[in-house]
Coordinates of C-alpha atoms in Angstrom, one line a residue:
M60 CA -42.5 12.6 56.9
E61 CA -39.8 11.6 59.4
A62 CA -36.6 11.1 58.2
K63 CA -35.4 7.5 58.7
T64 CA -32.4 6.8 60.8
I65 CA -30.4 3.5 61.4
E66 CA -30.5 2.0 64.8
Y67 CA -26.6 1.0 65.0
S68 CA -27.6 -0.8 68.2
I69 CA -29.5 -3.2 66.1
L70 CA -26.6 -3.8 63.9
K71 CA -24.1 -4.1 66.7
D72 CA -26.6 -6.8 68.3
I73 CA -26.8 -8.9 65.0
V74 CA -22.8 -9.0 64.7
K75 CA -22.5 -10.3 68.5
E76 CA -24.9 -12.9 68.0
K77 CA -23.6 -13.9 64.5
W78 CA -19.9 -13.4 65.0
K79 CA -18.8 -16.5 64.5
R80 CA -21.0 -17.4 61.5
F81 CA -19.6 -14.4 59.8
L82 CA -15.8 -15.5 60.8
L83 CA -16.6 -18.8 59.4
F84 CA -18.2 -17.7 56.2
G85 CA -14.7 -15.3 55.7
I86 CA -12.7 -18.3 56.2
I87 CA -14.5 -20.5 54.1
M88 CA -14.6 -17.6 51.4
L89 CA -10.8 -17.1 51.9
A90 CA -10.3 -20.7 51.3
I91 CA -12.3 -20.8 48.0
S92 CA -10.4 -17.8 46.7
L93 CA -7.3 -19.2 47.4
I94 CA -8.1 -22.6 45.8
I95 CA -9.3 -21.0 42.8
A96 CA -6.1 -18.8 42.8
F97 CA -3.7 -21.9 42.8
T98 CA -5.9 -24.2 40.9
I99 CA -6.4 -22.3 37.9
P100 CA -4.2 -23.4 34.4
K101 CA -1.2 -20.8 34.6
Q102 CA -1.0 -18.8 31.6
Y103 CA 2.4 -17.6 30.3
T104 CA 2.6 -14.5 28.0
S105 CA 5.4 -14.2 25.1
N106 CA 6.0 -10.7 23.6
V107 CA 7.1 -9.2 20.1
M108 CA 7.9 -5.9 19.3
F109 CA 8.5 -4.6 15.8
Q110 CA 9.2 -1.4 14.1
V111 CA 6.9 -0.6 10.8
K112 CA 8.0 0.7 7.7
P113 CA 5.8 3.7 6.8
R114 CA 4.2 3.4 3.3
G115 CA 5.0 6.6 0.9
S116 CA 4.9 7.3 -2.7
A117 CA 7.9 7.8 -4.8
Q118 CA 8.5 11.4 -6.3
V119 CA 9.5 10.4 -9.8
A120 CA 10.7 13.7 -11.1
G121 CA 10.8 15.2 -14.5
N122 CA 9.1 12.1 -16.2
S123 CA 5.3 12.6 -16.4
A124 CA 4.5 9.5 -17.7
L125 CA 5.7 8.0 -14.2
A126 CA 3.4 10.6 -12.5
A127 CA 0.1 8.5 -12.8
L128 CA 2.1 5.2 -11.5
V129 CA 2.6 7.2 -8.1
G130 CA 0.2 5.9 -5.5
F131 CA -1.2 7.6 -2.7
N132 CA -0.4 6.9 1.1
G133 CA -4.2 5.9 2.5
G134 CA -5.1 5.5 6.0
D135 CA -2.8 4.4 8.9
S136 CA 0.0 2.1 7.8
S137 CA 0.0 0.6 11.7
L138 CA -3.3 -0.4 11.3
T139 CA -2.7 -2.1 7.9
Y140 CA 0.0 -3.9 9.3
M141 CA -2.2 -4.8 12.2
S142 CA -5.0 -6.0 10.0
I143 CA -2.4 -8.2 7.9
L144 CA -1.2 -9.5 11.5
K145 CA -4.6 -11.3 12.3
S146 CA -5.3 -12.3 8.4
S147 CA -5.7 -16.1 7.5
R148 CA -2.6 -15.7 5.4
V149 CA -0.5 -15.4 8.5
L150 CA -2.1 -17.3 11.2
E151 CA -3.4 -20.4 9.1
P152 CA 0.4 -21.5 8.9
V153 CA 0.9 -21.1 12.7
I154 CA -2.4 -23.2 13.5
Q155 CA -1.2 -25.9 11.4
K156 CA 1.9 -25.9 13.9
L157 CA -0.1 -26.2 17.2
D158 CA 0.6 -28.8 19.3
I159 CA -3.3 -30.0 19.3
P160 CA -5.3 -32.7 17.7
D161 CA -5.9 -32.6 14.2
E162 CA -9.7 -32.3 15.0
D163 CA -9.4 -28.9 16.7
K164 CA -6.7 -27.5 14.1
E165 CA -9.4 -28.1 11.1
Q166 CA -12.3 -26.3 13.1
M167 CA -9.8 -23.5 14.6
T168 CA -9.9 -20.4 12.3
A169 CA -7.7 -17.2 12.3
D170 CA -10.3 -15.5 14.2
I171 CA -10.6 -18.0 16.9
F172 CA -6.8 -18.3 17.1
A173 CA -6.7 -14.5 17.6
K174 CA -9.4 -14.4 20.3
K175 CA -7.8 -17.6 22.5
Y176 CA -3.8 -16.7 21.5
L177 CA -3.0 -13.1 20.1
T178 CA -3.1 -9.8 21.5
V179 CA -2.2 -6.9 19.1
D180 CA -1.2 -3.4 20.2
N181 CA -0.1 0.0 18.5
P182 CA 1.0 2.8 20.7
R183 CA -0.9 5.7 19.3
G184 CA 1.3 8.3 17.2
T185 CA 4.1 5.5 17.0
D186 CA 5.4 2.9 14.2
I187 CA 5.8 0.8 16.9
L188 CA 3.7 -2.8 16.6
T189 CA 3.7 -5.3 19.4
F190 CA 1.6 -8.5 20.1
S191 CA 1.7 -10.9 22.9
I192 CA 1.0 -14.9 22.2
E193 CA -0.6 -16.4 25.6
A194 CA -0.2 -19.9 26.4
D195 CA -0.5 -22.9 28.9
S196 CA 3.6 -23.1 29.1
P197 CA 6.7 -20.5 28.5
E198 CA 7.9 -22.8 25.7
E199 CA 4.8 -22.9 24.0
A200 CA 4.1 -19.2 24.2
Q201 CA 7.9 -18.3 22.6
T202 CA 7.1 -21.0 20.0
I203 CA 3.9 -19.6 19.0
A204 CA 5.2 -16.2 19.0
Q205 CA 8.2 -17.1 17.0
N206 CA 5.9 -18.7 14.3
V207 CA 3.6 -15.7 14.2
T208 CA 6.5 -13.6 13.7
E209 CA 8.1 -15.7 10.8
S210 CA 4.7 -16.0 9.0
F211 CA 4.1 -12.4 9.3
Q212 CA 7.5 -11.5 7.5
L213 CA 6.8 -14.1 4.8
A214 CA 3.3 -12.9 4.4
L215 CA 4.9 -9.3 4.0
S216 CA 7.6 -10.4 1.5
D217 CA 5.3 -12.0 -0.7
L218 CA 2.7 -8.9 -0.9
S219 CA 5.8 -6.6 -1.7
G220 CA 7.0 -9.0 -4.3
T221 CA 3.5 -9.0 -6.3
Q222 CA 3.3 -5.3 -6.0
D223 CA 3.0 -3.2 -9.2
S224 CA 4.9 -6.3 -10.9
G225 CA 2.7 -6.7 -13.8
I226 CA 3.5 -3.0 -14.8
V227 CA 7.2 -3.8 -14.4
K228 CA 7.1 -7.0 -16.2
L229 CA 5.1 -4.8 -19.3
L230 CA 8.1 -2.4 -19.1
S231 CA 10.7 -5.0 -18.8
Q232 CA 9.4 -6.7 -22.0
K233 CA 9.0 -3.4 -23.8
T234 CA 12.7 -2.5 -23.0
D235 CA 13.8 -5.7 -24.5
A236 CA 12.2 -5.3 -28.0
A237 CA 13.8 -1.7 -27.9
K238 CA 17.0 -3.5 -27.1
K239 CA 16.7 -5.6 -30.2
D240 CA 15.3 -2.7 -32.4
L241 CA 18.2 -0.6 -31.7
E242 CA 20.7 -3.4 -32.4
Q243 CA 19.3 -4.1 -35.8
K244 CA 19.2 -0.3 -36.7
I245 CA 22.8 -0.1 -35.6
Q246 CA 23.8 -3.2 -37.8
A247 CA 21.7 -1.1 -40.9
L248 CA 23.6 1.6 -40.7
E249 CA 26.8 0.0 -40.4
K250 CA 26.1 -2.6 -43.2
Y251 CA 25.1 1.0 -45.4
K252 CA 28.5 2.4 -44.5
Q253 CA 30.1 -0.6 -46.0
E254 CA 27.7 -0.8 -49.0
S255 CA 27.6 2.9 -49.8
G256 CA 31.2 4.1 -49.0
V257 CA 29.5 7.2 -46.8
Y258 CA 30.7 7.7 -43.5
A259 CA 30.7 11.4 -42.6
P260 CA 28.5 13.8 -45.2
S261 CA 29.5 17.4 -45.6
D262 CA 29.3 19.6 -43.2
Q263 CA 26.8 21.8 -45.0
E264 CA 24.3 18.8 -45.7
K265 CA 24.6 17.7 -41.7
M266 CA 24.3 21.5 -40.8
L267 CA 20.8 21.6 -42.4
L268 CA 19.6 18.3 -41.5
E269 CA 20.7 18.8 -37.6
K270 CA 18.1 21.7 -37.5
S271 CA 15.6 19.1 -36.8
A272 CA 17.4 16.9 -34.3
G273 CA 15.0 17.7 -31.6
Y274 CA 12.9 15.4 -33.6
D275 CA 15.0 12.6 -32.2
K276 CA 14.4 13.2 -28.5
A277 CA 10.8 14.5 -28.5
K278 CA 9.8 11.0 -30.8
A279 CA 11.6 9.0 -28.0
D280 CA 9.8 10.4 -25.2
A281 CA 6.6 10.6 -26.7
E282 CA 7.1 6.7 -27.6
V283 CA 8.3 6.0 -23.8
Q284 CA 5.2 8.1 -22.6
L285 CA 2.8 6.0 -24.9
N286 CA 4.3 2.6 -23.9
T287 CA 4.5 3.4 -20.4
N288 CA 0.9 4.6 -20.2
S289 CA -0.3 1.6 -22.4
A290 CA 1.4 -0.6 -19.9
I291 CA -0.3 0.9 -16.9
V292 CA -3.8 0.6 -18.9
S293 CA -3.7 -2.7 -19.8
N294 CA -2.2 -3.5 -16.1
M295 CA -5.0 -1.9 -14.6
E296 CA -7.5 -3.5 -16.8
S297 CA -6.8 -6.9 -15.4
Q298 CA -7.6 -5.5 -11.8
L299 CA -10.6 -3.5 -12.6
S300 CA -12.8 -6.7 -11.7
D301 CA -15.8 -4.7 -9.9
Q302 CA -18.2 -4.1 -12.5
N303 CA -19.4 -0.8 -10.5
A304 CA -16.1 0.3 -11.5
K305 CA -16.7 -0.5 -14.9
V306 CA -20.0 1.3 -14.9
L307 CA -18.1 4.5 -13.0
E308 CA -15.3 4.3 -15.8
S309 CA -18.2 4.8 -18.5
K310 CA -19.7 7.8 -16.5
M311 CA -16.0 9.5 -16.1
A312 CA -15.8 9.2 -20.3
D313 CA -18.7 11.7 -20.5
N314 CA -18.0 13.9 -17.5
P315 CA -17.6 17.4 -19.6
E316 CA -15.1 18.8 -17.2
I317 CA -12.8 15.9 -17.5
Q318 CA -13.2 15.9 -21.2
E319 CA -12.2 19.7 -21.4
I320 CA -9.2 18.9 -19.4
R321 CA -8.1 16.2 -22.0
N322 CA -8.8 18.2 -24.8
K323 CA -6.4 21.1 -23.2
L324 CA -4.0 18.0 -22.5
L325 CA -3.8 17.3 -25.9
N326 CA -3.2 20.6 -27.1
A327 CA -0.6 21.2 -24.8
N328 CA 1.3 18.1 -25.8
Q329 CA 1.1 18.7 -29.2
N330 CA 2.6 22.2 -28.4
L331 CA 5.0 21.0 -26.7
A332 CA 6.1 18.4 -29.4
A333 CA 6.3 21.1 -31.8
L334 CA 8.6 23.2 -29.9
R335 CA 11.0 20.3 -28.9
F336 CA 11.2 20.0 -32.9
K337 CA 12.9 23.0 -33.1
F338 CA 14.5 23.7 -29.7
T339 CA 16.3 22.0 -26.9
D340 CA 14.6 21.1 -23.4
T341 CA 16.3 24.4 -21.5
Y342 CA 14.8 26.7 -24.2
P343 CA 12.3 29.2 -22.1
E344 CA 9.1 28.2 -24.1
V345 CA 9.9 24.7 -24.0
I346 CA 10.1 24.8 -20.3
K347 CA 7.1 26.6 -19.9
A348 CA 5.0 24.2 -22.4
Q349 CA 6.6 21.4 -20.3
E350 CA 5.3 23.2 -17.0
N351 CA 2.0 23.7 -18.3
V352 CA 1.5 19.9 -19.4
N353 CA 2.6 19.1 -15.8
Y354 CA -0.2 21.2 -14.5
L355 CA -2.7 19.9 -16.7
N356 CA -1.8 16.4 -15.8
Q357 CA -2.1 17.4 -11.7
Q358 CA -5.5 18.8 -12.7
L359 CA -6.6 15.9 -14.5
D360 CA -5.5 13.6 -11.6
T361 CA -7.3 16.0 -9.0
T362 CA -10.4 16.4 -11.0
V363 CA -10.9 12.4 -11.6
S364 CA -10.1 11.6 -7.9
K365 CA -13.1 14.2 -7.1
A366 CA -15.6 12.8 -9.8
V367 CA -14.9 9.3 -8.7
R368 CA -15.9 10.0 -4.9
S369 CA -18.7 12.3 -6.2
E370 CA -20.7 9.4 -8.0
N371 CA -23.2 7.4 -6.0
V372 CA -21.7 4.0 -7.0
S373 CA -20.7 1.5 -4.0
L374 CA -16.9 1.2 -4.9
S375 CA -14.0 -0.1 -2.8
A376 CA -11.0 2.2 -2.3
A377 CA -8.7 -0.1 -3.9
Q378 CA -11.0 -0.2 -7.2
A379 CA -11.1 3.9 -6.9
E380 CA -7.8 4.1 -6.9
I381 CA -7.1 1.7 -9.8
L382 CA -9.9 3.1 -11.8
K383 CA -8.3 6.8 -11.3
K384 CA -4.8 5.6 -12.2
R385 CA -6.2 3.9 -15.6
I386 CA -8.4 6.8 -16.6
V387 CA -5.4 9.4 -16.1
A388 CA -3.1 6.8 -17.8
K389 CA -5.5 6.3 -20.9
S390 CA -5.5 10.4 -21.4
N391 CA -1.6 10.3 -20.9
A392 CA -1.6 7.8 -23.6
D393 CA -3.9 9.3 -26.0
A394 CA -1.9 12.9 -25.3
A395 CA 1.3 11.0 -26.3
Q396 CA -0.2 9.4 -29.6
A397 CA -1.4 13.0 -30.5
S398 CA 2.4 14.2 -30.0
I399 CA 4.0 11.2 -32.2
E400 CA 1.3 12.4 -34.9
T401 CA 2.3 16.1 -34.7
L402 CA 5.9 15.0 -34.8
K403 CA 5.4 12.9 -37.8
T404 CA 3.7 15.9 -39.7
L405 CA 6.7 18.2 -38.9
A406 CA 9.1 15.1 -39.8
E407 CA 7.3 15.2 -43.2
Q408 CA 7.5 18.8 -44.0
N409 CA 11.1 18.6 -43.0
K410 CA 11.6 16.0 -45.6
L411 CA 10.6 18.7 -48.4
L412 CA 14.0 20.7 -47.4
T413 CA 16.0 17.8 -47.7
N414 CA 15.4 16.8 -51.2
E415 CA 18.5 18.8 -52.8
F416 CA 21.0 16.5 -51.0
S417 CA 22.2 13.6 -52.6
T418 CA 20.6 10.2 -52.0
K419 CA 23.4 8.6 -50.4
S420 CA 23.4 11.4 -47.7
I421 CA 19.8 11.4 -47.2
K422 CA 19.9 7.6 -46.2
F423 CA 23.0 7.7 -44.2
F424 CA 21.3 10.5 -42.0
K425 CA 18.1 8.6 -41.7
L426 CA 19.7 5.4 -40.8
E427 CA 21.8 7.4 -38.2
R428 CA 18.5 9.2 -36.7
D429 CA 16.6 6.0 -36.6
V430 CA 19.7 4.6 -34.2
N431 CA 19.5 7.9 -32.3
I432 CA 15.6 7.4 -32.0
A433 CA 16.1 3.8 -30.6
K434 CA 18.9 4.8 -28.3
E435 CA 16.5 7.3 -26.8
T436 CA 13.8 5.2 -26.7
Y437 CA 16.1 2.3 -24.9
T438 CA 17.7 4.4 -22.9
T439 CA 14.5 6.0 -21.2
L440 CA 12.7 2.8 -21.0
V441 CA 15.4 1.5 -19.0
K442 CA 15.3 4.6 -16.5
T443 CA 11.8 4.5 -16.4
T444 CA 11.7 0.7 -15.3
E445 CA 14.6 1.4 -12.8
S446 CA 12.5 4.2 -11.3
L447 CA 9.6 2.0 -11.3
K448 CA 11.5 -0.9 -9.0
M449 CA 12.6 1.9 -6.8
K450 CA 9.4 3.2 -6.2
E451 CA 8.0 -0.7 -5.5
N452 CA 11.1 -0.9 -3.0
L453 CA 10.3 2.2 -1.4
D454 CA 6.6 1.6 -1.4
S455 CA 6.8 -2.4 -0.2
M456 CA 5.8 -3.2 3.5
D457 CA 8.5 -4.8 5.9
V458 CA 8.9 -4.5 9.5
R459 CA 11.9 -4.5 11.8
I460 CA 12.1 -6.7 14.8
V461 CA 12.8 -4.6 18.1
D462 CA 12.1 -7.3 20.4
K463 CA 12.3 -11.1 19.6
A464 CA 9.8 -13.4 21.4
S465 CA 10.5 -13.5 25.0
L466 CA 10.8 -16.7 27.2
P467 CA 8.6 -15.8 30.2
I468 CA 9.7 -16.5 33.6
K469 CA 6.5 -15.6 35.6
H470 CA 3.1 -16.5 34.3
S471 CA 0.8 -13.6 33.3
W472 CA -2.4 -15.2 34.8
P473 CA -4.1 -16.1 37.2
K474 CA -3.1 -12.8 39.5
R475 CA -3.7 -14.3 43.0
A476 CA -3.7 -11.3 44.8
L477 CA -6.7 -10.3 42.3
I478 CA -8.6 -13.4 42.8
V479 CA -8.6 -12.9 46.8
L480 CA -9.4 -9.3 46.6
V481 CA -12.5 -10.4 44.5
G482 CA -13.5 -13.1 46.9
G483 CA -13.0 -10.1 49.9
L484 CA -15.5 -7.8 47.7
I485 CA -17.7 -11.0 47.1
Y486 CA -17.7 -11.8 50.7
A487 CA -18.3 -7.9 52.0
L488 CA -21.4 -7.6 49.9
I489 CA -22.9 -11.0 51.2
I490 CA -22.3 -9.6 54.9
I491 CA -23.9 -6.3 54.0
G492 CA -26.6 -8.0 52.6
Y493 CA -27.1 -10.4 55.5
L494 CA -27.0 -7.3 57.8
Y495 CA -29.5 -5.2 55.7
I496 CA -32.1 -8.2 55.8
G497 CA -31.2 -9.0 59.7
Y498 CA -31.8 -5.1 60.4
S499 CA -34.9 -5.2 58.5
R500 CA -36.5 -8.0 59.9
R501 CA -35.7 -6.7 63.7
V502 CA -37.3 -3.4 62.8
K503 CA -40.7 -4.9 62.1
Q504 CA -40.5 -6.8 65.1
V505 CA -39.8 -3.6 67.1
I506 CA -42.9 -1.6 65.2

């Protein structure tokens, strides 16, 4: 079978015969391209650049009650900001300010607005977020970009203002109650001093009673841990709306691995409470016991996370995190309650050693001890609340404007050179097609 060859002489003849037609068609295509390039409505682009604030968990050292509050930095922060920027919460107020008929405003959704006006970008590996607005005039593009910027910043401010505020509110209420309790106990002690005339019991009595001074701080810390984690459990209950989450929580309660760690945690807290009843926090055995409690808390957190992920239950990431926090906080609350019960038992045993003291001295020290416990509780609650507020500030969402909405000088569309180039390509394809058809016909005639 012979290979087909192209007879260039035939093509040359076609070009010689039709060159006027080709030239005329080229002029027509050029004219059409220029008309399109100069008649298409111009579009102007206004650009805005942000630097986003990465979201991270605050480290609250030395306070096991706060450990359950520390969230995780899930996913890419920039993608979160991009999703918020395209949300109805941000774009609906902007749509209402557009200079378009009311009927069009009612029909326009956030998705339609984003497709028509908005382009969002995040250079990979950076904390820079940019968006562009395309409109029919430079002023309109800049105005819409400014409105989007303002609405975006307002939405972030609202979201940051509501984050974890339920827990802070509950702890603030408990702090106020602790302050009132402290004031009442101070008044009771001062009143007793005036009535009994006892201001400084004998050194011997004081020495014997101060053997259990660790009870004050140990009980105060245990009560703060109980109050803090009870507040977390109550707050998470209102957020745990998913029915699947409640089913999964029931399964977690029967998980043998979790139950084993919780039992160890209860025993470890009781042991720590007994040691703190006798010794200060710097005593080696107390430090070792505290490290064991911290280790078990971390182990419980990790085990619950794995158990939640392993269950075949449809659950959002947010609901799974809330469920994990609730389970860990409930375990910490139970451990704190066990510590308090242990301390109460030890305190009752210690009372037997003080029976030989005078009634007045015993009551004086009891009132003084109540004041000390109330002071410790109030001070620790204040520190806990402030630490939570600091954590909220660290985890809050915020952006910094790098470049404000620009006023475009030149239009971004149409690209006239590009339109003419496309017209030239179309012209070339048509001419090639015409030559092919003409060549095929003449070859058949020759055959």
